[in-house]
Amino acid sequence: MTKSKYLALPKGVSENRFDAAIKKFTAAVGADHVLTSAEHLAPYTKVMMAVETAKHHPSAVIMATSVEDVQAVLKVCNEYKIPVWTISTGRNFGYGSAAPVERGQIVLDLKKMNKIIHIDPELCTALVEPGVTYQMLYDYIEENKLPLMLSFPAPSAIAGPLGNTMDRGVGYTPYGEHFLMQCGMEVVMANGDVLRTGMGGVKGDKAWQVFKWGYGPTLDGMFTQSNYGICTKMGFWLMPKPPVFKPFEIQYENEADIGEIVELLRPLRIAQIIPNAVVIAGVLWEASTCNTRRSDYLTTPGHTPDAVLKQIQKDKHLGAWNVYAALYGSAEQVEVNWKIITETIKRSGKGTLITQEEAGDRQPFKYRAQLMSGVPNLQEFGLYNWRGGGGSMWFAPVSQARGGECEKQVKLAKTILNKHGLDYVGEFIVGWRDMHHVIDVLFDRTSEEETRRANACFNELLDEFEKEGYAVYRVNTAFQERVANSYGPVKRDVERKIKRALDPNGILSPGKSGIRI
Amino acid sequence: AQDTLKISEGQRFYQKVCAKCHEAGTGPVILGRGLPEIAITTIARHGNNAMPAFRLSDIDDATLQDLAAYVSKSPAPKKP
């Protein structure tokens, strides 16, 4: 095999044909916006998954600066059957980062389309382009002294709302279910048409960001975690900044307390006494985010023994489970709900309440309080230092917010992780009735042997959880095909029929969520 | 051109992005160590284990070079 001048080639596309396509892309968007050199592609190859890096190498990158650019790129893709993987801010760490699902796809990078088109401080809505980051929005809100608050995932400062919502990511405020708070979308279809969802298609409309459904089928959901179109604008609702914000923590001593914690929190959450996406974080999650490394305690391979976990708990003043939640509203509202919470905990006879006054500037309380009030930080990246080496995959099964279920999932996950010499580093993100049980499968990616173990571990987690009727809400690109199977053949068949109708050449991110023509 | 009132684009990027890890104990301190500029630009583009990579669309070559010069020549940070 002769060595190509490209890092990779799209599946079934010869080098000559790709040369011709690159020429057309260059004519369409300008030479500065078409990247093919190994040096320029390097940042797009950085992945944290337990698979060979080369499996996710792109063939080229195109940086679009407008909707017209996106349309022009798709025209060439259709002509030459070039598959295109779209990223917005491309910070999908643990889920595939900025690399394509399949080797050889070109990356369409929308980071330079970064206009905050509109923020309405009265209706509390925003309309943004794909490249807008949460930090940009935060700065805009601060500079203009707008009475609004953001919700974002932990990579806040460098991630953005459009990309996060397209993968149905979550945050930690009362607006933490991001897709739920999304309103209005602009999507470039494979044939170049520009579709606006909801009220967006109505001539002269002003309600695009205020009424979600529009008329007839509501399509926004169909474009999330899929490959039916390229989102170029997205609207979403913002929470008005409350007069009082009161974050707090409840620490629990024992791992076995998880069931009781969930039973205690559920009614408070469903009744909106606690309105935000609460987290129940395990000891290692918390330890990592206050700069604790495994090597501080152990240099031996294998999982971290329970005795060491107890020692870390003691040294770092953590619980086996650490609940972070917050109250929002007027001083009176917060006081009433605080009373309900303190009395509920007292009655339960378990759990130590910690207020912001008591916690002071201590981590991880501080970063949790910031995430729950929309202040960007990257403190949680400490997770990646627990074992170091750049290996991380999110295993995130959905669970009922029921004690017995959560307890069962923790036991199952910990057993499988430990069997493969890895640790249970997990938290529950508490919805109204559901849990995103988020487990960081951390491993040293510089070790081939450990990487193989992490891969086997992830497979086994998926298999064993599936046997119990559990599936994940989101997954990294190496396992998207596998996870699509968890949801059954009928769903896959319908998805394929939609794909064929909307993207007959299969150019848009083939393989995303397992969907192909 | 070093201006005492206005910070350069590279320095701004450092403060807005890099400092969130490199001054929080997540990444190592990189100011005041006389790190070679080429090491800074290379690691930024490739990432390094736990550290993510930064693309041309995140930071262009000129700004990255400016950032590298700023980090490389910066004085040692004040001890708390």
XYZ file of C-alpha atoms in Angstrom:
597
model
C 0.000 0.000 0.000
C 1.417 3.385 -0.969
C 1.418 6.022 1.677
C -1.220 8.679 1.174
C -0.423 12.347 1.597
C -3.558 12.465 3.749
C -3.705 11.333 7.364
C -6.623 9.114 6.318
C -9.061 8.788 3.433
C -12.849 8.568 3.600
C -14.197 5.031 3.299
C -14.393 4.012 -0.359
C -12.885 7.250 -1.678
C -9.630 7.079 -3.656
C -6.851 9.587 -3.160
C -7.440 11.065 -6.615
C -11.109 11.510 -5.965
C -10.346 13.057 -2.593
C -7.858 15.445 -4.248
C -10.644 16.620 -6.530
C -13.032 17.071 -3.602
C -10.447 19.048 -1.620
C -10.008 21.361 -4.633
C -13.760 21.991 -4.678
C -13.876 22.549 -0.897
C -11.034 25.043 -1.255
C -12.864 26.887 -4.006
C -15.980 26.961 -1.832
C -14.604 28.195 1.511
C -11.032 29.372 0.822
C -7.688 27.617 1.262
C -7.245 28.956 4.826
C -10.339 27.060 5.908
C -9.424 23.652 4.486
C -6.905 21.773 6.614
C -5.174 18.584 5.500
C -1.671 18.746 7.020
C -0.855 16.352 9.852
C 0.099 19.355 11.975
C -3.293 21.029 11.582
C -5.225 17.787 12.017
C -3.361 16.836 15.212
C -5.779 18.550 17.632
C -8.696 16.664 16.055
C -7.019 13.307 16.722
C -6.803 13.687 20.511
C -9.191 11.146 21.986
C -9.577 9.591 25.432
C -11.238 6.335 24.351
C -9.824 2.857 24.884
C -9.342 2.215 21.185
C -6.589 2.873 18.691
C -6.313 6.594 17.915
C -5.988 5.903 14.180
C -9.523 4.450 14.110
C -10.815 7.994 14.517
C -8.393 9.955 12.347
C -10.066 12.537 10.106
C -9.012 12.934 6.477
C -9.390 16.709 6.488
C -10.978 19.568 8.392
C -13.117 22.337 7.001
C -13.774 25.426 9.065
C -17.062 27.028 8.081
C -17.818 30.651 8.859
C -21.423 30.883 7.627
C -24.556 28.937 6.748
C -23.629 29.482 3.083
C -20.268 27.789 3.750
C -22.058 24.798 5.257
C -24.362 24.569 2.232
C -21.426 24.812 -0.177
C -19.527 22.081 1.715
C -22.527 19.731 1.622
C -22.906 20.279 -2.115
C -19.356 18.998 -2.659
C -19.881 16.160 -0.166
C -22.922 14.975 -2.114
C -21.067 15.197 -5.410
C -18.072 13.188 -4.184
C -19.834 11.091 -1.495
C -17.619 12.482 1.244
C -18.844 11.803 4.800
C -18.725 14.827 7.086
C -18.553 14.823 10.905
C -19.817 18.078 12.378
C -18.537 19.641 15.611
C -19.499 22.905 17.281
C -17.034 23.625 20.105
C -15.746 20.018 19.897
C -15.240 19.504 23.647
C -17.003 16.170 23.893
C -14.391 14.690 26.236
C -15.066 11.088 27.214
C -17.580 10.824 24.362
C -15.151 11.077 21.428
C -13.883 14.691 21.716
C -13.595 16.363 18.267
C -12.659 13.218 16.314
C -15.045 11.611 13.814
C -17.005 8.446 14.622
C -15.330 6.708 11.672
C -11.798 6.971 10.320
C -11.496 9.136 7.218
C -14.543 11.352 7.667
C -13.861 15.047 7.183
C -14.536 17.219 10.192
C -16.773 20.214 9.625
C -15.649 22.550 12.389
C -18.217 25.237 13.226
C -16.201 26.852 16.028
C -15.688 30.027 13.989
C -19.441 30.518 13.642
C -19.597 32.088 17.069
C -22.124 34.902 17.132
C -24.376 35.442 20.103
C -27.253 36.484 17.875
C -29.675 37.536 20.544
C -30.194 37.532 24.279
C -33.546 38.766 25.532
C -33.343 39.728 29.226
C -37.124 40.079 29.530
C -38.265 36.859 27.903
C -35.047 35.233 29.184
C -34.042 33.576 25.916
C -30.886 33.247 23.858
C -30.162 32.467 20.209
C -26.612 31.388 19.392
C -24.379 29.944 16.716
C -22.495 26.639 17.152
C -19.115 28.116 18.140
C -20.433 30.141 21.076
C -18.967 28.921 24.355
C -20.529 29.184 27.799
C -17.626 31.436 28.803
C -18.488 33.838 25.946
C -22.103 33.907 27.110
C -21.043 34.353 30.719
C -18.800 37.304 29.797
C -21.572 38.846 27.693
C -24.093 38.521 30.531
C -21.645 39.980 33.056
C -20.503 42.877 30.850
C -24.073 43.834 30.061
C -25.220 43.218 33.649
C -28.111 41.047 32.491
C -30.218 39.446 35.249
C -29.770 35.960 33.779
C -28.074 32.725 34.716
C -26.550 29.966 32.560
C -26.638 26.209 32.956
C -23.744 24.102 31.694
C -21.781 20.875 32.065
C -18.462 20.874 33.931
C -16.280 21.747 30.871
C -18.233 25.047 30.981
C -15.504 27.517 30.071
C -14.588 25.838 26.795
C -17.775 23.937 25.876
C -20.868 25.468 24.307
C -24.681 25.190 24.503
C -25.325 24.151 20.909
C -22.956 21.185 20.777
C -23.821 20.080 24.295
C -27.555 20.191 23.589
C -27.144 18.325 20.291
C -25.741 15.448 22.369
C -28.431 16.070 25.026
C -25.969 16.967 27.740
C -26.888 18.210 31.194
C -26.076 20.929 33.706
C -26.582 21.517 37.416
C -29.067 24.377 37.815
C -32.890 24.205 37.680
C -32.370 24.527 33.895
C -30.000 21.548 33.915
C -31.932 19.399 31.435
C -30.636 21.338 28.447
C -32.704 19.824 25.666
C -35.841 20.444 27.747
C -34.950 24.158 27.849
C -34.029 24.352 24.151
C -36.420 26.350 21.940
C -36.015 26.801 18.188
C -33.378 25.317 15.930
C -31.982 26.101 12.482
C -30.727 23.055 10.601
C -29.014 22.728 7.227
C -30.320 19.564 5.609
C -28.189 17.241 3.456
C -29.682 18.759 0.285
C -28.735 22.263 1.429
C -32.207 23.362 2.526
C -32.326 25.473 5.669
C -35.020 24.260 8.061
C -36.181 26.214 11.091
C -38.104 24.255 13.703
C -41.013 25.395 15.877
C -42.240 28.911 14.999
C -39.077 29.593 12.979
C -40.629 28.909 9.571
C -43.321 31.559 9.930
C -42.657 34.719 7.944
C -42.317 37.698 10.292
C -42.446 35.456 13.375
C -41.207 36.683 16.734
C -41.988 33.561 18.772
C -39.172 31.207 17.647
C -37.491 31.269 21.051
C -40.652 31.267 23.173
C -42.927 28.486 21.869
C -41.296 25.155 21.284
C -43.696 23.062 19.262
C -44.853 25.209 16.353
C -47.411 23.306 14.279
C -47.509 19.738 13.033
C -44.670 17.371 13.881
C -42.104 18.950 16.230
C -38.723 17.919 14.901
C -36.077 19.309 17.259
C -35.602 16.032 19.116
C -35.025 14.214 15.863
C -31.925 16.293 15.203
C -30.324 15.645 18.609
C -27.965 12.646 18.905
C -28.541 12.046 15.216
C -27.188 12.762 11.747
C -30.224 14.130 9.923
C -29.010 17.707 9.627
C -26.403 20.256 10.701
C -27.553 22.638 13.403
C -26.402 26.191 12.642
C -28.483 28.138 15.176
C -30.124 27.184 18.433
C -32.402 29.002 20.822
C -32.775 28.186 24.505
C -34.300 29.508 27.686
C -32.287 31.168 30.431
C -33.143 31.224 34.097
C -33.708 34.643 35.648
C -31.049 35.305 38.247
C -32.692 34.811 41.643
C -32.152 37.276 44.519
C -30.831 34.486 46.744
C -28.759 31.419 45.843
C -28.098 28.931 48.622
C -25.883 25.972 47.748
C -25.411 23.213 50.287
C -23.926 19.779 50.708
C -25.047 16.680 52.583
C -22.343 14.152 53.393
C -23.052 10.485 54.003
C -20.583 8.166 55.708
C -21.275 4.828 54.067
C -21.420 3.504 50.542
C -24.507 1.503 51.513
C -26.398 4.759 52.234
C -27.108 5.382 48.540
C -30.571 3.798 48.583
C -31.734 5.889 51.533
C -30.281 9.072 50.002
C -32.242 8.593 46.801
C -35.473 7.846 48.673
C -34.947 11.005 50.738
C -34.231 13.258 47.766
C -36.898 12.069 45.298
C -39.938 13.685 46.916
C -38.009 16.930 47.464
C -36.993 16.962 43.824
C -40.360 16.016 42.291
C -42.142 18.615 44.412
C -39.503 21.173 43.327
C -38.521 21.936 46.924
C -35.039 21.343 45.536
C -35.321 22.653 41.978
C -31.894 21.980 40.500
C -30.179 18.944 38.998
C -28.790 17.615 42.278
C -25.716 15.415 42.266
C -24.859 12.512 44.534
C -21.129 12.096 44.018
C -19.014 9.151 45.129
C -15.856 9.613 47.182
C -13.361 9.208 44.333
C -15.176 11.731 42.144
C -14.973 14.229 44.951
C -11.380 13.390 45.854
C -10.185 13.826 42.258
C -11.841 17.200 41.932
C -10.009 18.486 44.987
C -6.694 17.520 43.398
C -6.208 14.059 44.908
C -4.339 11.546 42.785
C -4.308 7.795 43.134
C -0.505 7.930 43.236
C -0.748 9.930 46.495
C -1.950 6.687 48.092
C -0.997 3.757 45.888
C 1.444 2.803 43.176
C 0.308 -0.798 42.865
C -1.875 -1.713 39.881
C -5.488 -2.809 40.171
C -8.515 -1.189 41.735
C -8.276 0.982 44.812
C -9.188 -1.064 47.912
C -12.071 0.022 50.154
C -9.685 0.663 53.068
C -7.891 3.291 50.963
C -11.220 4.838 49.967
C -12.046 5.199 53.680
C -8.660 6.789 54.321
C -9.192 9.298 51.492
C -12.656 10.041 52.856
C -11.105 10.845 56.230
C -8.113 12.811 54.897
C -10.142 14.959 52.532
C -13.205 15.392 54.773
C -15.514 13.744 52.264
C -18.476 11.447 52.498
C -18.750 8.080 50.792
C -21.576 9.977 49.053
C -21.663 13.739 48.752
C -24.943 15.400 47.809
C -24.790 18.868 46.265
C -27.979 20.844 45.827
C -29.137 24.435 45.977
C -32.089 26.674 46.687
C -33.058 29.659 44.563
C -35.531 32.502 45.023
C -36.374 35.309 47.402
C -34.964 35.166 50.932
C -38.391 34.066 52.209
C -38.753 31.271 49.659
C -35.286 29.982 50.390
C -35.911 30.076 54.132
C -39.145 28.082 53.865
C -37.523 25.389 51.708
C -34.354 25.295 53.810
C -36.523 24.504 56.828
C -38.178 21.620 54.970
C -34.779 20.246 53.990
C -33.137 20.504 57.398
C -36.139 18.887 59.056
C -36.279 16.083 56.487
C -32.621 15.285 57.052
C -32.962 15.475 60.809
C -35.910 13.084 60.714
C -33.938 10.639 58.602
C -31.261 10.451 61.284
C -28.446 10.391 58.730
C -26.365 12.826 56.725
C -24.345 15.882 57.694
C -25.454 19.220 56.263
C -22.753 21.646 55.169
C -23.605 25.228 54.249
C -21.593 27.628 52.123
C -20.631 29.546 55.254
C -19.162 26.371 56.728
C -17.461 25.241 53.515
C -15.907 28.618 52.744
C -13.558 28.507 49.764
C -12.863 24.790 50.092
C -12.932 22.524 47.048
C -14.863 20.643 45.805
C -17.713 22.655 47.440
C -16.653 25.828 45.679
C -16.721 24.476 42.130
C -20.012 22.697 42.800
C -21.553 25.955 44.011
C -20.245 27.650 40.866
C -21.711 24.983 38.561
C -25.061 25.231 40.350
C -25.120 29.017 39.806
C -23.726 29.156 36.249
C -20.174 30.340 36.958
C -17.683 28.634 34.589
C -14.669 26.707 35.918
C -12.740 23.593 34.913
C -12.119 22.180 38.381
C -13.768 18.856 37.551
C -11.012 18.042 35.032
C -9.179 16.868 38.163
C -10.949 13.561 37.414
C -8.448 13.024 34.596
C -5.577 13.175 37.078
C -6.907 10.366 39.287
C -5.036 7.813 37.211
C -3.699 10.221 34.596
C -2.568 9.111 31.151
C -5.494 10.575 29.236
C -7.946 7.652 29.335
C -11.608 8.412 30.102
C -14.939 7.099 28.854
C -18.323 8.002 30.304
C -20.495 5.043 31.143
C -23.832 6.690 31.862
C -26.772 4.346 32.391
C -30.224 5.773 33.009
C -31.946 4.761 36.214
C -35.215 5.371 37.978
C -34.775 7.748 40.897
C -35.455 4.850 43.256
C -33.141 3.757 46.047
C -33.106 0.050 45.245
C -32.326 0.676 41.594
C -29.447 3.056 42.277
C -27.977 0.709 44.864
C -28.159 -2.155 42.398
C -26.430 -0.140 39.665
C -23.607 0.975 41.971
C -22.899 -2.593 43.078
C -22.976 -3.923 39.532
C -20.734 -1.173 38.146
C -18.225 -1.367 40.986
C -17.919 -5.145 40.700
C -17.254 -4.984 36.959
C -14.838 -2.044 37.184
C -12.887 -3.651 40.020
C -12.729 -6.942 38.157
C -10.839 -5.103 35.399
C -8.583 -3.339 37.888
C -10.380 0.009 37.585
C -12.229 2.197 40.064
C -15.829 3.199 40.551
C -15.716 6.965 40.027
C -19.348 7.897 39.747
C -22.117 10.346 40.478
C -25.857 10.444 40.077
C -27.320 13.512 38.408
C -30.820 13.675 39.815
C -33.630 14.551 37.415
C -37.253 14.720 38.464
C -37.879 11.017 38.141
C -34.690 9.793 36.513
C -31.014 9.556 37.270
C -28.162 10.036 34.866
C -25.814 7.618 36.626
C -22.541 8.997 35.303
C -19.486 6.813 35.767
C -16.057 7.931 34.595
C -14.173 4.874 33.358
C -10.688 6.233 34.020
C -7.555 4.481 32.816
C -3.973 5.190 31.809
C -4.144 5.392 28.029
C -0.349 5.415 27.753
C -0.433 1.779 28.922
C -1.530 -0.584 26.158
C -2.382 -3.270 28.670
C -4.551 -0.990 30.796
C -6.230 0.393 27.680
C -7.176 -3.159 26.632
C -8.618 -3.749 30.094
C -10.625 -0.519 29.927
C -12.046 -1.552 26.564
C -13.070 -4.970 27.892
C -14.490 -3.319 30.994
C -16.639 -0.896 28.984
C -17.981 -3.736 26.867
C -18.827 -5.750 29.940
C -20.514 -2.787 31.632
C -22.761 -2.372 28.582
C -23.505 -6.104 28.392
C -24.214 -6.685 32.070
C -26.312 -3.553 32.487
C -28.299 -4.481 29.386
C -29.098 -7.886 30.920
C -30.712 -6.009 33.820
C -32.739 -3.781 31.479
C -30.483 -0.733 31.674
C -29.023 1.314 28.816
C -26.902 4.439 28.583
C -28.231 7.900 27.599
C -25.127 8.858 25.612
C -21.874 7.193 24.648
C -18.466 7.733 23.040
C -18.031 7.295 19.294
C -16.292 3.909 19.579
C -19.418 2.371 21.142
C -22.254 4.192 19.353
C -23.029 1.260 17.065
C -23.041 -1.111 20.042
C -25.367 1.041 22.125
C -27.831 1.501 19.234
C -28.448 -2.246 19.530
C -29.571 -1.862 23.151
C -32.636 0.003 21.943
C -33.862 -2.707 19.594
C -34.138 -3.424 15.842
C -37.404 -1.597 15.177
C -35.990 1.700 16.360
C -32.874 1.186 14.226
C -34.980 0.362 11.198
C -37.093 3.515 11.536
C -33.947 5.590 12.026
C -32.445 4.141 8.858
C -35.607 4.885 6.833
C -35.553 8.506 7.979
C -31.844 8.673 7.174
C -32.358 7.376 3.639
C -35.164 9.851 3.026
C -33.286 12.901 4.271
C -29.699 12.050 3.342
C -29.790 9.610 0.399
C -26.008 9.799 -0.102
C -25.343 9.178 3.588
C -22.924 12.101 3.841
C -23.913 13.415 7.273
C -21.926 11.782 10.101
C -22.642 8.158 9.074
C -22.313 6.040 12.210
C -23.532 8.700 14.644
C -25.731 6.819 17.143
C -25.282 3.827 14.826
C -27.328 5.437 12.039
C -26.344 4.846 8.383
C -28.201 4.693 5.084
C 4.185 45.562 22.108
C 3.779 45.200 25.847
C 1.226 47.604 27.214
C 0.689 47.807 30.962
C -3.011 48.601 30.597
C -3.946 46.388 27.673
C -3.157 42.699 27.688
C -2.276 40.874 24.512
C -4.577 38.350 22.806
C -2.349 35.495 23.905
C -2.375 36.621 27.501
C -6.146 37.003 27.364
C -6.484 33.420 26.089
C -4.209 32.233 28.874
C -6.388 33.918 31.480
C -9.713 32.829 29.981
C -8.768 29.220 29.249
C -5.357 27.917 30.362
C -5.418 29.453 33.845
C -8.642 27.599 34.667
C -6.543 24.425 34.962
C -2.971 25.697 35.226
C -3.707 27.959 38.181
C -6.176 25.609 39.872
C -3.910 22.663 40.588
C -5.440 20.575 37.784
C -2.586 21.195 35.368
C 0.965 22.097 36.419
C 1.941 25.749 36.866
C 3.381 26.910 33.534
C 4.104 30.567 34.274
C 7.563 31.606 35.388
C 9.320 28.406 34.372
C 10.954 29.666 31.220
C 9.280 26.875 29.247
C 10.408 26.881 25.615
C 7.845 28.422 23.284
C 7.960 25.444 20.950
C 7.025 23.091 23.805
C 4.029 25.246 24.664
C 2.718 25.480 21.107
C 3.290 21.770 20.442
C 1.533 20.605 23.606
C -1.343 23.013 23.000
C -1.929 21.625 19.503
C -1.470 17.935 20.381
C -2.807 17.832 23.918
C -0.922 15.801 26.470
C -2.492 12.897 28.375
C -5.120 14.541 30.592
C -4.790 17.865 28.747
C -7.042 18.457 25.725
C -5.759 19.701 22.347
C -6.538 23.152 20.979
C -7.475 23.595 17.327
C -6.715 26.316 14.829
C -10.375 27.301 15.208
C -9.879 27.721 18.984
C -6.704 29.767 18.747
C -4.928 30.810 15.543
C -1.185 30.350 15.080
C -0.332 34.014 15.736
C -2.289 34.146 19.005
C -0.842 30.806 20.112
C 2.659 32.096 19.387
C 1.867 35.234 21.379
C 0.547 33.077 24.237
C 3.671 30.919 24.168
C 5.904 33.982 24.321
C 3.879 35.379 27.228
C 3.989 32.104 29.190
C 7.660 31.519 28.415
C 8.804 34.982 29.485
C 6.439 35.421 32.428
C 7.922 35.972 35.881
C 7.423 33.332 38.546
C 3.944 33.569 40.094
C 3.739 35.023 43.591
C 3.621 32.401 46.300
C 0.327 32.517 48.174
